[in-house]
Structure formats: C-alpha cells, structure tokens
Tab-separated table of C-alpha atoms in Angstrom:
chain	number	residue	atom	x	y	z
A	475	MET	CA	78.985	39.513	112.175
A	476	PRO	CA	78.376	42.185	114.894
A	477	PHE	CA	78.686	45.170	113.779
A	478	ARG	CA	81.626	46.175	115.986
A	479	HIS	CA	84.135	44.028	114.645
A	480	LEU	CA	83.534	45.053	111.002
A	481	ALA	CA	84.357	48.089	112.083
A	482	PHE	CA	86.810	47.232	113.789
A	483	ILE	CA	88.359	45.037	110.805
A	484	ALA	CA	88.120	48.332	108.515
A	485	LEU	CA	89.558	50.557	110.655
A	486	ALA	CA	92.780	47.834	111.065
A	487	LEU	CA	92.490	47.767	106.992
A	488	PHE	CA	92.655	51.531	107.329
A	489	MET	CA	95.232	51.806	109.347
A	490	ALA	CA	98.220	49.219	107.843
A	491	GLY	CA	97.661	50.836	104.447
A	492	CYS	CA	97.364	54.488	105.192
A	493	THR	CA	99.699	55.010	107.733
A	494	ALA	CA	101.872	58.580	106.627
A	495	LYS	CA	104.545	57.854	104.300
A	496	THR	CA	107.677	60.624	103.255
A	497	SER	CA	107.001	62.641	100.076
A	498	VAL	CA	109.532	62.019	97.730
A	499	ARG	CA	111.242	65.524	98.130
A	500	TRP	CA	111.693	64.130	101.610
A	501	ASP	CA	113.701	60.759	100.520
A	502	ARG	CA	115.523	62.263	97.802
A	503	ALA	CA	116.630	64.915	100.557
A	504	VAL	CA	117.921	62.650	102.609
A	505	GLN	CA	119.135	59.758	101.510
A	506	ASP	CA	123.065	59.158	101.730
A	507	ILE	CA	122.805	62.206	104.652
A	508	PRO	CA	125.309	60.581	107.749
A	509	GLU	CA	123.520	60.517	111.306
A	510	ILE	CA	122.844	63.889	112.222
A	511	ALA	CA	122.981	65.654	116.248
A	512	LEU	CA	123.818	69.206	117.156
A	513	SER	CA	123.979	70.289	120.649
A	514	VAL	CA	121.480	72.891	120.295
A	515	PRO	CA	120.529	74.736	123.873
A	516	PHE	CA	116.789	73.657	125.247
A	517	GLN	CA	114.501	76.340	126.305
A	518	PRO	CA	110.746	74.454	126.935
A	519	GLN	CA	108.198	77.449	126.000
A	520	THR	CA	105.705	78.796	127.977
A	521	GLU	CA	102.147	78.724	126.956
A	522	TYR	CA	101.761	80.019	123.406
A	523	ASN	CA	105.553	80.829	123.085
A	524	CYS	CA	106.936	78.832	120.981
A	525	GLY	CA	107.678	81.531	118.417
A	526	PRO	CA	109.879	83.216	121.173
A	527	ALA	CA	111.340	79.687	122.200
A	528	SER	CA	112.405	78.837	119.007
A	529	LEU	CA	114.087	81.649	118.440
A	530	ALA	CA	115.720	82.216	121.606
A	531	MET	CA	117.398	78.736	120.873
A	532	ALA	CA	118.363	79.725	117.382
A	533	LEU	CA	120.151	82.741	118.923
A	534	GLN	CA	121.408	81.553	122.005
A	535	ASP	CA	122.826	78.538	119.395
A	536	LYS	CA	124.969	81.145	118.225
A	537	GLY	CA	126.042	82.800	120.816
A	538	VAL	CA	123.587	85.323	122.042
A	539	PRO	CA	122.803	85.787	125.305
A	540	VAL	CA	118.483	85.969	125.529
A	541	ASP	CA	116.041	84.304	127.358
A	542	GLN	CA	112.433	83.835	125.433
A	543	LYS	CA	110.648	86.072	128.016
A	544	ASP	CA	113.454	89.175	126.194
A	545	LEU	CA	111.994	87.970	122.685
A	546	ILE	CA	107.952	87.938	123.895
A	547	PRO	CA	107.670	92.016	123.507
A	548	VAL	CA	109.563	91.767	119.782
A	549	VAL	CA	108.375	89.073	118.137
A	550	TYR	CA	105.007	88.108	119.882
A	551	THR	CA	101.585	89.442	118.916
A	552	PRO	CA	99.325	88.802	121.579
A	553	SER	CA	95.797	89.350	120.051
A	554	LYS	CA	97.066	86.091	117.851
A	555	LYS	CA	98.323	84.281	120.881
A	556	GLY	CA	101.132	83.402	118.389
A	557	THR	CA	104.158	84.631	116.588
A	558	PHE	CA	103.722	85.717	112.250
A	559	GLN	CA	107.073	84.430	110.467
A	560	PRO	CA	107.723	88.010	109.456
A	561	ASP	CA	108.458	88.837	112.880
A	562	MET	CA	110.324	85.790	113.957
A	563	LEU	CA	112.648	87.463	110.680
A	564	GLN	CA	112.747	90.983	112.595
A	565	GLY	CA	113.233	89.571	115.293
A	566	ALA	CA	116.748	88.405	114.949
A	567	ARG	CA	117.962	90.703	112.766
A	568	ARG	CA	117.146	93.196	116.093
A	569	TYR	CA	119.111	91.076	117.937
A	570	GLY	CA	122.235	90.891	115.342
A	571	LYS	CA	121.876	87.826	112.992
A	572	ILE	CA	120.592	87.364	109.916
A	573	PRO	CA	118.130	84.690	108.847
A	574	TYR	CA	118.119	83.009	105.806
A	575	THR	CA	115.394	81.058	104.573
A	576	VAL	CA	114.593	77.328	104.297
A	577	THR	CA	112.148	76.225	102.099
A	578	SER	CA	112.671	72.522	100.854
A	579	PRO	CA	114.007	69.606	102.839
A	580	ASP	CA	117.323	69.754	100.579
A	581	GLU	CA	117.941	72.915	101.891
A	582	LEU	CA	117.054	71.928	105.427
A	583	VAL	CA	119.529	69.143	105.594
A	584	SER	CA	122.651	71.007	104.157
A	585	GLN	CA	122.082	73.430	106.928
A	586	LEU	CA	121.751	71.198	109.448
A	587	THR	CA	125.213	69.372	107.827
A	588	GLU	CA	126.608	72.838	108.014
A	589	ASP	CA	125.862	72.184	111.807
A	590	ARG	CA	123.045	74.872	111.660
A	591	PRO	CA	119.708	73.986	113.621
A	592	VAL	CA	117.198	75.326	111.347
A	593	VAL	CA	113.424	76.846	113.285
A	594	VAL	CA	110.655	75.384	111.150
A	595	PHE	CA	107.283	76.752	110.644
A	596	LEU	CA	105.022	73.070	111.294
A	597	ASN	CA	101.003	72.813	110.766
A	598	LEU	CA	100.913	70.036	113.463
A	599	GLY	CA	96.766	69.537	112.896
A	600	LEU	CA	95.068	69.944	109.784
A	601	SER	CA	94.841	72.172	107.080
A	602	TRP	CA	91.214	72.743	108.035
A	603	HIS	CA	91.965	72.799	111.505
A	604	PRO	CA	95.392	74.014	111.859
A	605	VAL	CA	97.807	73.922	115.181
A	606	TRP	CA	100.502	76.293	113.931
A	607	HIS	CA	103.693	75.914	116.076
A	608	TYR	CA	107.597	76.878	115.749
A	609	ALA	CA	110.352	74.349	116.915
A	610	VAL	CA	114.306	73.941	115.954
A	611	VAL	CA	115.253	70.979	114.178
A	612	THR	CA	118.386	69.273	116.105
A	613	GLY	CA	119.108	66.391	113.859
A	614	ILE	CA	118.413	63.754	111.814
A	615	SER	CA	119.168	59.676	112.239
A	616	ARG	CA	118.876	58.058	109.155
A	617	ARG	CA	118.889	54.465	111.231
A	618	HIS	CA	116.046	55.528	113.628
A	619	GLY	CA	113.996	57.274	110.595
A	620	THR	CA	113.724	59.903	113.130
A	621	VAL	CA	113.947	64.072	113.340
A	622	TYR	CA	114.807	65.601	116.218
A	623	LEU	CA	113.346	68.701	117.144
A	624	HIS	CA	113.722	71.240	120.091
A	625	SER	CA	109.676	71.669	120.494
A	626	GLY	CA	107.216	72.770	123.282
A	627	LEU	CA	108.623	71.103	126.827
A	628	THR	CA	110.966	68.216	124.967
A	629	GLU	CA	114.187	68.387	124.195
A	630	ASN	CA	115.135	66.542	120.917
A	631	GLU	CA	111.958	65.168	120.691
A	632	PRO	CA	111.549	62.542	118.533
A	633	PHE	CA	109.408	62.727	115.324
A	634	THR	CA	109.049	60.042	112.116
A	635	GLU	CA	110.804	61.245	109.341
A	636	ALA	CA	107.312	60.943	107.814
A	637	THR	CA	105.143	62.623	110.435
A	638	PHE	CA	107.845	65.521	109.932
A	639	ASP	CA	108.014	65.701	106.532
A	640	HIS	CA	103.854	65.772	106.358
A	641	VAL	CA	103.649	68.510	109.379
A	642	TRP	CA	106.633	70.504	108.026
A	643	ALA	CA	104.912	70.420	104.254
A	644	ARG	CA	101.722	71.966	105.653
A	645	ALA	CA	103.243	74.751	107.128
A	646	GLY	CA	104.770	75.332	103.226
A	647	TYR	CA	108.485	74.008	104.220
A	648	TRP	CA	109.439	76.773	105.895
A	649	GLY	CA	111.999	77.503	108.003
A	650	PHE	CA	115.235	79.924	108.796
A	651	VAL	CA	118.347	79.508	109.954
A	652	LEU	CA	120.562	82.767	111.305
A	653	LEU	CA	123.614	83.476	109.957
A	654	ASP	CA	126.778	85.972	111.247
A	655	PRO	CA	127.502	88.486	109.957
A	656	GLY	CA	129.771	87.305	106.961
A	657	GLU	CA	128.499	84.039	106.590
A	658	ILE	CA	126.589	82.562	103.518
A	659	PRO	CA	126.015	78.679	103.265
A	660	SER	CA	127.028	76.913	101.009
A	661	GLY	CA	124.879	76.689	97.927
A	662	ALA	CA	122.708	79.852	99.461
A	663	ASP	CA	120.312	82.051	96.306
A	664	SER	CA	122.613	85.344	95.965
A	665	LEU	CA	119.112	87.503	95.571
A	666	ARG	CA	117.653	85.667	99.051
A	667	LEU	CA	120.405	86.559	101.032
A	668	LEU	CA	120.708	90.284	99.505
A	669	ASP	CA	116.872	90.887	100.479
A	670	SER	CA	117.680	90.042	104.514
A	671	ALA	CA	121.174	91.617	104.344
A	672	ALA	CA	119.616	94.402	103.204
A	673	ALA	CA	116.663	94.548	105.729
A	674	TYR	CA	119.136	94.181	108.415
A	675	GLU	CA	121.353	97.279	107.191
A	676	ASN	CA	118.380	99.650	107.118
A	677	GLY	CA	117.605	98.243	110.555
A	678	ARG	CA	120.905	100.197	111.894
A	679	HIS	CA	123.587	97.340	111.148
A	680	ARG	CA	125.136	98.783	108.699
A	681	ALA	CA	128.624	98.082	109.342
A	682	ASP	CA	127.687	94.428	109.861
A	683	ALA	CA	125.827	94.412	106.771
A	684	LEU	CA	128.905	95.370	104.872
A	685	LYS	CA	130.508	91.981	105.562
A	686	THR	CA	127.947	89.944	104.562
A	687	TYR	CA	127.789	92.188	101.235
A	688	GLU	CA	131.992	91.581	101.199
A	689	ALA	CA	132.193	88.145	102.009
A	690	ALA	CA	128.948	87.672	98.897
A	691	TYR	CA	131.148	89.875	96.370
A	692	GLU	CA	133.884	86.703	96.892
A	693	ARG	CA	131.257	84.362	95.988
A	694	TRP	CA	129.480	86.150	93.610
A	695	GLN	CA	132.286	87.911	91.305
A	696	LYS	CA	130.157	88.684	88.641
A	697	ASP	CA	126.718	88.948	90.308
A	698	ARG	CA	125.176	92.646	89.441
A	699	THR	CA	122.969	93.150	92.116
A	700	VAL	CA	125.834	91.450	94.777
A	701	MET	CA	127.939	94.232	92.778
A	702	PHE	CA	125.458	96.698	93.315
A	703	ALA	CA	124.457	96.234	97.005
A	704	TYR	CA	128.282	95.578	98.000
A	705	GLY	CA	128.989	99.118	96.313
A	706	ASN	CA	126.380	101.068	98.010
A	707	SER	CA	127.304	99.243	101.777
A	708	LEU	CA	130.812	100.717	101.046
A	709	TYR	CA	129.218	104.037	100.349
A	710	LEU	CA	127.067	103.857	103.562
A	711	ASN	CA	130.020	103.014	105.571
A	712	ASP	CA	132.202	105.860	103.620
A	713	ARG	CA	134.232	103.990	101.731
A	714	LYS	CA	133.804	105.960	98.752
A	715	ASP	CA	136.689	105.448	96.533
A	716	GLU	CA	136.071	101.997	97.319
A	717	SER	CA	131.967	101.894	96.318
A	718	ALA	CA	133.394	104.162	93.162
A	719	GLU	CA	135.356	101.743	91.965
A	720	ILE	CA	132.730	98.754	92.458
A	721	PHE	CA	130.054	100.862	90.764
A	722	TYR	CA	132.854	101.372	87.530
A	723	LYS	CA	133.112	97.429	87.391
A	724	LEU	CA	129.851	97.010	87.023
A	725	THR	CA	129.270	99.424	84.604
A	726	GLY	CA	131.576	98.090	82.790
A	727	GLU	CA	130.469	94.847	83.028
A	728	TYR	CA	126.801	95.469	83.044
A	729	PRO	CA	126.670	98.894	80.758
A	730	GLN	CA	122.769	98.850	80.567
A	731	GLU	CA	122.675	98.940	83.872
A	732	ALA	CA	121.283	102.865	84.373
A	733	ASP	CA	120.980	102.532	88.284
A	734	ALA	CA	124.332	101.700	88.464
A	735	TRP	CA	125.405	104.496	86.068
A	736	ASN	CA	123.505	106.704	88.735
A	737	ASN	CA	124.725	105.648	91.527
A	738	LEU	CA	128.104	105.848	90.056
A	739	ALA	CA	127.735	109.507	89.334
A	740	GLN	CA	126.884	110.708	92.888
A	741	ILE	CA	129.633	108.318	94.468
A	742	LEU	CA	132.278	110.487	92.145
A	743	SER	CA	130.459	113.597	92.506
A	744	GLU	CA	130.909	113.771	96.374
A	745	THR	CA	134.475	112.233	95.957
A	746	GLY	CA	135.806	115.744	93.709
A	747	ARG	CA	135.938	113.388	90.672
A	748	LYS	CA	132.954	115.926	88.561
A	749	GLU	CA	133.993	115.628	84.975
A	750	GLU	CA	133.110	111.545	85.791
A	751	ALA	CA	130.159	112.088	87.314
A	752	VAL	CA	128.436	114.184	84.819
A	753	LYS	CA	129.984	111.531	82.130
A	754	ALA	CA	128.283	108.836	84.424
A	755	ALA	CA	124.958	110.960	85.248
A	756	GLU	CA	124.606	111.447	81.397
A	757	LYS	CA	124.751	107.642	80.541
A	758	ALA	CA	121.791	106.689	83.190
A	759	MET	CA	119.801	109.787	81.777
A	760	GLU	CA	120.697	108.299	78.149
A	761	LEU	CA	119.642	104.324	79.564
A	762	GLY	CA	116.617	106.324	81.059
A	763	GLY	CA	113.672	103.596	83.395
A	764	LYS	CA	111.979	103.437	85.755
A	765	ASN	CA	113.788	105.303	88.106
A	766	ILE	CA	114.774	108.409	85.100
A	767	GLU	CA	113.658	111.339	87.800
A	768	THR	CA	116.168	110.306	90.034
A	769	TYR	CA	118.742	110.395	86.928
A	770	ARG	CA	117.585	114.002	86.341
A	771	GLN	CA	117.998	115.353	89.549
A	772	THR	CA	121.789	113.594	90.097
A	773	LEU	CA	122.222	115.166	86.697
A	774	SER	CA	121.661	118.447	87.420
A	775	GLU	CA	123.564	118.570	91.411
A	776	VAL	CA	126.394	116.865	89.483
A	777	LYS	CA	127.172	119.407	87.162
B	854	MET	CA	94.576	100.300	101.964
B	855	ARG	CA	93.226	99.890	98.581
B	856	GLN	CA	91.697	103.100	99.359
B	857	MET	CA	94.298	104.676	100.682
B	858	ARG	CA	96.183	103.513	96.850
B	859	MET	CA	93.614	106.391	95.611
B	860	THR	CA	93.497	108.413	98.009
B	861	SER	CA	95.270	112.359	97.037
B	862	PRO	CA	98.069	113.530	96.499
B	863	VAL	CA	98.443	115.099	100.088
B	864	ILE	CA	98.443	112.026	101.241
B	865	SER	CA	101.052	110.179	99.187
B	866	LEU	CA	103.262	112.954	100.042
B	867	LEU	CA	102.157	112.861	103.940
B	868	LEU	CA	103.420	109.012	103.455
B	869	ILE	CA	106.776	109.935	101.143
B	870	MET	CA	107.559	112.325	104.801
B	871	ALA	CA	107.087	109.317	106.720
B	872	MET	CA	109.326	107.094	104.445
B	873	LEU	CA	111.971	109.561	105.056
B	874	PHE	CA	111.671	108.719	108.746
B	875	ILE	CA	110.686	105.238	109.185
B	876	THR	CA	114.047	104.291	106.956
B	877	GLY	CA	116.396	105.919	109.162
B	878	PRO	CA	119.672	106.506	108.710
B	879	ALA	CA	120.351	104.203	106.680
B	880	ASN	CA	119.230	105.988	103.451
B	881	LEU	CA	120.238	106.533	100.435
B	882	ALA	CA	117.500	108.571	99.309
B	883	HIS	CA	119.301	111.985	100.215
B	884	ALA	CA	121.754	111.478	98.157
B	885	LYS	CA	119.732	110.520	94.922
B	886	MET	CA	121.041	106.938	94.673
B	887	ILE	CA	119.355	103.815	94.496
B	888	GLY	CA	118.961	101.789	97.015
B	889	THR	CA	120.181	98.155	97.481
B	890	GLN	CA	116.841	96.956	98.270
B	891	SER	CA	114.906	98.682	94.996
B	892	MET	CA	117.836	96.654	93.370
B	893	VAL	CA	116.695	93.284	94.311
B	894	GLN	CA	113.188	93.497	94.375
B	895	SER	CA	113.435	94.953	90.728
B	896	ALA	CA	115.808	91.529	90.260
B	897	GLN	CA	113.596	89.334	91.530
B	898	ALA	CA	109.929	90.824	89.494
B	899	GLU	CA	110.468	93.445	87.018
B	900	ASN	CA	108.313	95.533	88.710
B	901	ALA	CA	108.657	99.341	88.000
B	902	ARG	CA	106.027	100.146	91.109
B	903	ALA	CA	108.240	97.962	93.692
B	904	ASP	CA	109.324	101.182	96.025
B	905	ILE	CA	106.377	102.849	96.435
B	906	THR	CA	104.215	99.007	96.894
B	907	ALA	CA	106.948	97.790	99.446
B	908	PHE	CA	106.413	101.586	101.227
B	909	LEU	CA	102.720	101.375	101.569
B	910	SER	CA	102.834	97.335	102.571
B	911	ARG	CA	105.154	98.349	105.548
B	912	GLU	CA	103.011	101.779	106.419
B	913	ASP	CA	99.981	98.831	106.379
B	914	VAL	CA	102.229	96.327	107.879
B	915	LYS	CA	102.835	98.974	111.273
B	916	THR	CA	99.291	100.177	111.101
B	917	GLN	CA	97.755	96.133	110.982
B	918	LEU	CA	99.843	95.086	114.064
B	919	VAL	CA	99.076	98.382	115.878
B	920	ASP	CA	95.009	97.503	115.487
B	921	MET	CA	96.401	94.018	116.413
B	922	GLY	CA	97.693	95.243	120.024
B	923	ILE	CA	101.245	96.107	119.573
B	924	ALA	CA	102.474	99.484	120.458
B	925	PRO	CA	103.268	101.742	118.026
B	926	ASP	CA	106.779	102.256	118.538
B	927	GLU	CA	107.430	98.544	118.488
B	928	ALA	CA	105.443	97.883	115.448
B	929	MET	CA	107.400	100.744	113.762
B	930	SER	CA	110.513	98.680	114.546
B	931	ARG	CA	109.135	95.234	113.430
B	932	ALA	CA	108.401	97.317	110.066
B	933	GLN	CA	111.733	98.291	110.191
B	934	ASN	CA	113.468	95.385	110.231
B	935	MET	CA	111.525	93.715	107.801
B	936	SER	CA	113.032	93.120	103.965
B	937	ASP	CA	110.890	94.954	101.366
B	938	ALA	CA	109.486	91.345	99.885
B	939	GLU	CA	108.852	90.262	103.406
B	940	ALA	CA	106.682	93.544	104.241
B	941	VAL	CA	104.935	93.287	100.895
B	942	ALA	CA	104.144	89.487	101.765
B	943	PHE	CA	102.992	89.836	104.934
B	944	ALA	CA	100.841	92.891	104.468
B	945	ASP	CA	99.054	91.107	101.423
B	946	ASP	CA	97.499	88.915	103.817
B	947	LEU	CA	98.170	89.870	106.684
B	948	LYS	CA	94.914	88.985	108.109
B	949	ASN	CA	94.693	85.109	107.584
B	950	ALA	CA	98.618	85.513	107.784
B	951	PRO	CA	98.914	82.297	110.229
B	952	ALA	CA	101.086	82.873	113.610
B	953	GLY	CA	103.039	80.312	115.378
B	954	GLY	CA	101.685	79.640	119.304
B	955	SER	CA	100.404	76.248	119.761
B	956	GLY	CA	99.837	75.965	123.331
B	957	LEU	CA	100.117	73.714	125.608
B	958	GLY	CA	96.744	72.246	125.713
B	959	VAL	CA	95.340	73.493	121.820
B	960	VAL	CA	92.943	71.161	121.223
B	961	VAL	CA	90.920	71.403	125.087
B	962	GLY	CA	88.388	73.448	123.236
B	963	ALA	CA	87.934	71.050	120.006
B	964	ALA	CA	84.783	69.722	119.355
B	965	VAL	CA	84.148	65.585	120.376
B	966	LEU	CA	84.793	64.581	116.344
B	967	VAL	CA	87.484	67.026	115.837
B	968	PHE	CA	89.013	64.871	118.614
B	969	LEU	CA	88.860	61.679	117.232
B	970	VAL	CA	90.201	63.084	113.897
B	971	LEU	CA	93.323	64.323	115.218
B	972	LEU	CA	93.763	61.395	117.527
B	973	ALA	CA	92.940	58.755	114.913
B	974	THR	CA	95.522	61.396	111.972
B	975	ASP	CA	98.175	61.389	114.942
B	976	ILE	CA	98.595	57.518	115.366
B	977	LEU	CA	98.916	57.087	111.817
B	978	GLY	CA	101.406	59.804	111.746
B	979	PHE	CA	99.886	62.581	109.005
B	980	THR	CA	99.476	65.040	112.696
B	981	LYS	CA	101.666	65.600	116.086
B	982	VAL	CA	98.751	67.570	117.714
B	983	PHE	CA	99.037	65.782	120.987
B	984	PRO	CA	102.465	64.483	123.021
B	985	PHE	CA	100.555	61.063	123.620
B	986	THR	CA	100.110	59.677	120.838
B	987	LYS	CA	103.433	57.720	119.013
B	988	SER	CA	102.464	56.370	115.197
B	989	VAL	CA	102.574	53.366	114.254
B	990	LYS	CA	104.975	52.618	110.911
C-alpha cells in the first residue's frame, strides 16, 4: 500500500477519535437549560479592536450609547495591539456600569438565564500559539449543540459547544457581565461584587455605588464586609447618622471587628456624639491589629 | 518594582503623597476611616500588607502603561478605576498579561507548520482561528 494511503487512513482514524469534546464542567452547567437567545446590539470590530467592540456591545445592551471608537483610547493598548482584561473592567466603570466577573460555565449559564450577555475572553489558538480574542456570548442552543457569539465581523456566530468550551477554558474561563448600580445577579459572590463596586466608588461614582451597597445589604444582612462597605458608603454620601447606625449594628454582631469600631468612632465624633465616640475608639485600641496606628490617631482626635 | 520596595523612606513618603492624589475625592484617609477596599482585601486574604501592596501595584500599573505608550493622564484614570485586587494581579504579571486583540488576519505571518497544526485543530474543533473552517462533529 502506498504511503499516502496509509497516511490518509491514519488521519481519518485520528480525526474520528479525536474531535473536541465538551468538558464535564460544561456538560454539568448546560444540562436542563432552555434555549437562550438574547438580542444584543451588534457592532463589527475593526482590526485588533475586539476588546473595544465587545465592551461597546455590552454597554449598548445596558443602554449606554457608545461606539467602539470611543472606547479605543479608554481600554486599548496600541503597543500590544490588544486590550488587557483589567482594562475592560475599568473601562466599563468609567462608562457608569459595574462589571461582575464570570469564572465558570455554571456562572455563564446563570447570567445568560438572567438575560445578561457575557463578554468572554478566549484563546482561539493553542497555548503555545495563542490567539487572544474578546467576544460577547448571546445565547446557547442545546438542540443544536451551539453557543452563539457576537464575534469579530459576525453577528451571533455559532460555535459548537465543544469548541467554545475549549477556547474559553484556554483563556481561563474568564468573562464578565455589566450591572447597573443596585443590580445584583442571583447567586452572586458578595466579595467579588464588593471589590468591583469599591473600585467603581473610588472612580467618582459615590452616589451610584451606594445603590449597590444598599442592595447588597438587603441581600446579605449579616455579612460583616457588606455592612462595612455600606456604612462607609453612607458616610461618603454624607448620611452620617445612618452610617453610625450600620456601624453600631456591625459592632454589635461582630464585637471583634476593630476597623468597624474605629470608623464608628470617627462618625460619632463628626456628628457631635463625643462620649460614644471615645468609647468606640478605645474599643478599637483595645482590640488592636494591623491598623492600630490609625486607631491611635482616631482616639487622640475624638478626645 | 522590586527595587522600589527596598528604597528609602523618602520614596515611600512621596508615594504616600501620590496615593492621596491618585485615590481622588472618594477618600476616607483624611478622616482616619478604614476604607472599603482595605476591608474587602483583608476579607479575601488576611494580608497585613494588602494596602501598601495595592497602592504600589496601582503605581506600577500606571508606570507600565505609560511605558507601553498610554498617555500619563489616561494611564492614571485606568489605574484609578481598577480595584485593589485587579491592580495587584495585573501589576504582578503585566509583562506577560495577555491582551485580547485577535486581528482579522492574525495567522498571516505564521509559519507553515503552525498554519497546518491550527488548521487541523480548527477542523477538529479545538481551536477557532480560521473563519472558513467548520469543525466536524
């Protein structure tokens, strides 16, 4: 048998046995889900601008009128001919939305189920020859075994589930959705949300960030970090009495939380409740910890 | 960065002053309040140095973005709108961090072997580099 026949047979056998399969994680995430097809504004990317284009589509979906060319100076790094992941997140914040990262097929599915398109980071190539890409997941059809993405020049481009699973896994299953202030996905992780909201708050969105903290407090009444963030945010928005109330509640539930005693002392002192302030500051000093220098200053100032 | 961490207190002081600047108006430091990011960080990882690390990282991100050709004001805005955790992770491997920018003709310059491998993996459904391939099921 000539060599080329052998080679052909070998190749056929190889292909038959080795086509891409979905991972167990993927299969578990997509079982029993309905057909999902979101209608998301589409914008074809220009050369190297899959990042700005994907972010523009996600922002437009949230009602922000923005074009990819507006986002290029905000997120793109010309010398890298690409867009870094943290730049996508900070870019979203600067346009008034709070990005919440998605880190698994499970989370992807749950976000899509709640009508949020997911911006995903993909490696379309191989680990040793990466082709990094951003796209927006707009739907999944179990019936067709297909994931749909606004990708590159193509609207709702079908990827087989297996291919999508592979190229997304190769980029670490990283993606994000955009939230309005006060919006919290079901099943959200409180710390991941607070981290993003705090960056949003620092980026001059004080009043809007408060809406998210308020909603978080409603969702996670007893979470000390949530209470802390909510109390700080109330303070920053000049609602000091309510802030003091939250910090009283926090120190009541978690009396070992020295940082909370310190902040309580500061707020009380600013609202003219000197006696209580001194007590709270002393409590912080007594507990000590990494921020003890700050507690010492607080105590000397409130006295 | 490594060098900077070991240099004199003068530099630390300068950095601290810069920090007051970079964190802008929503700043609790002037009031002796412990900030939210610091709390979130310590809840995520019990790390007493989290604050300073985050601050140095943010400076690092800014500097490196400037090195990559981003205008200083814009680099500052970018760093400012990242969370502590994001800035720390980013600064740690900015040199190797992937930047998504799949061009429309990314593989044009690739060697023939790479082209063939990617063609095969595309057909098998492991990769999705070429617009003209349809993976077999």
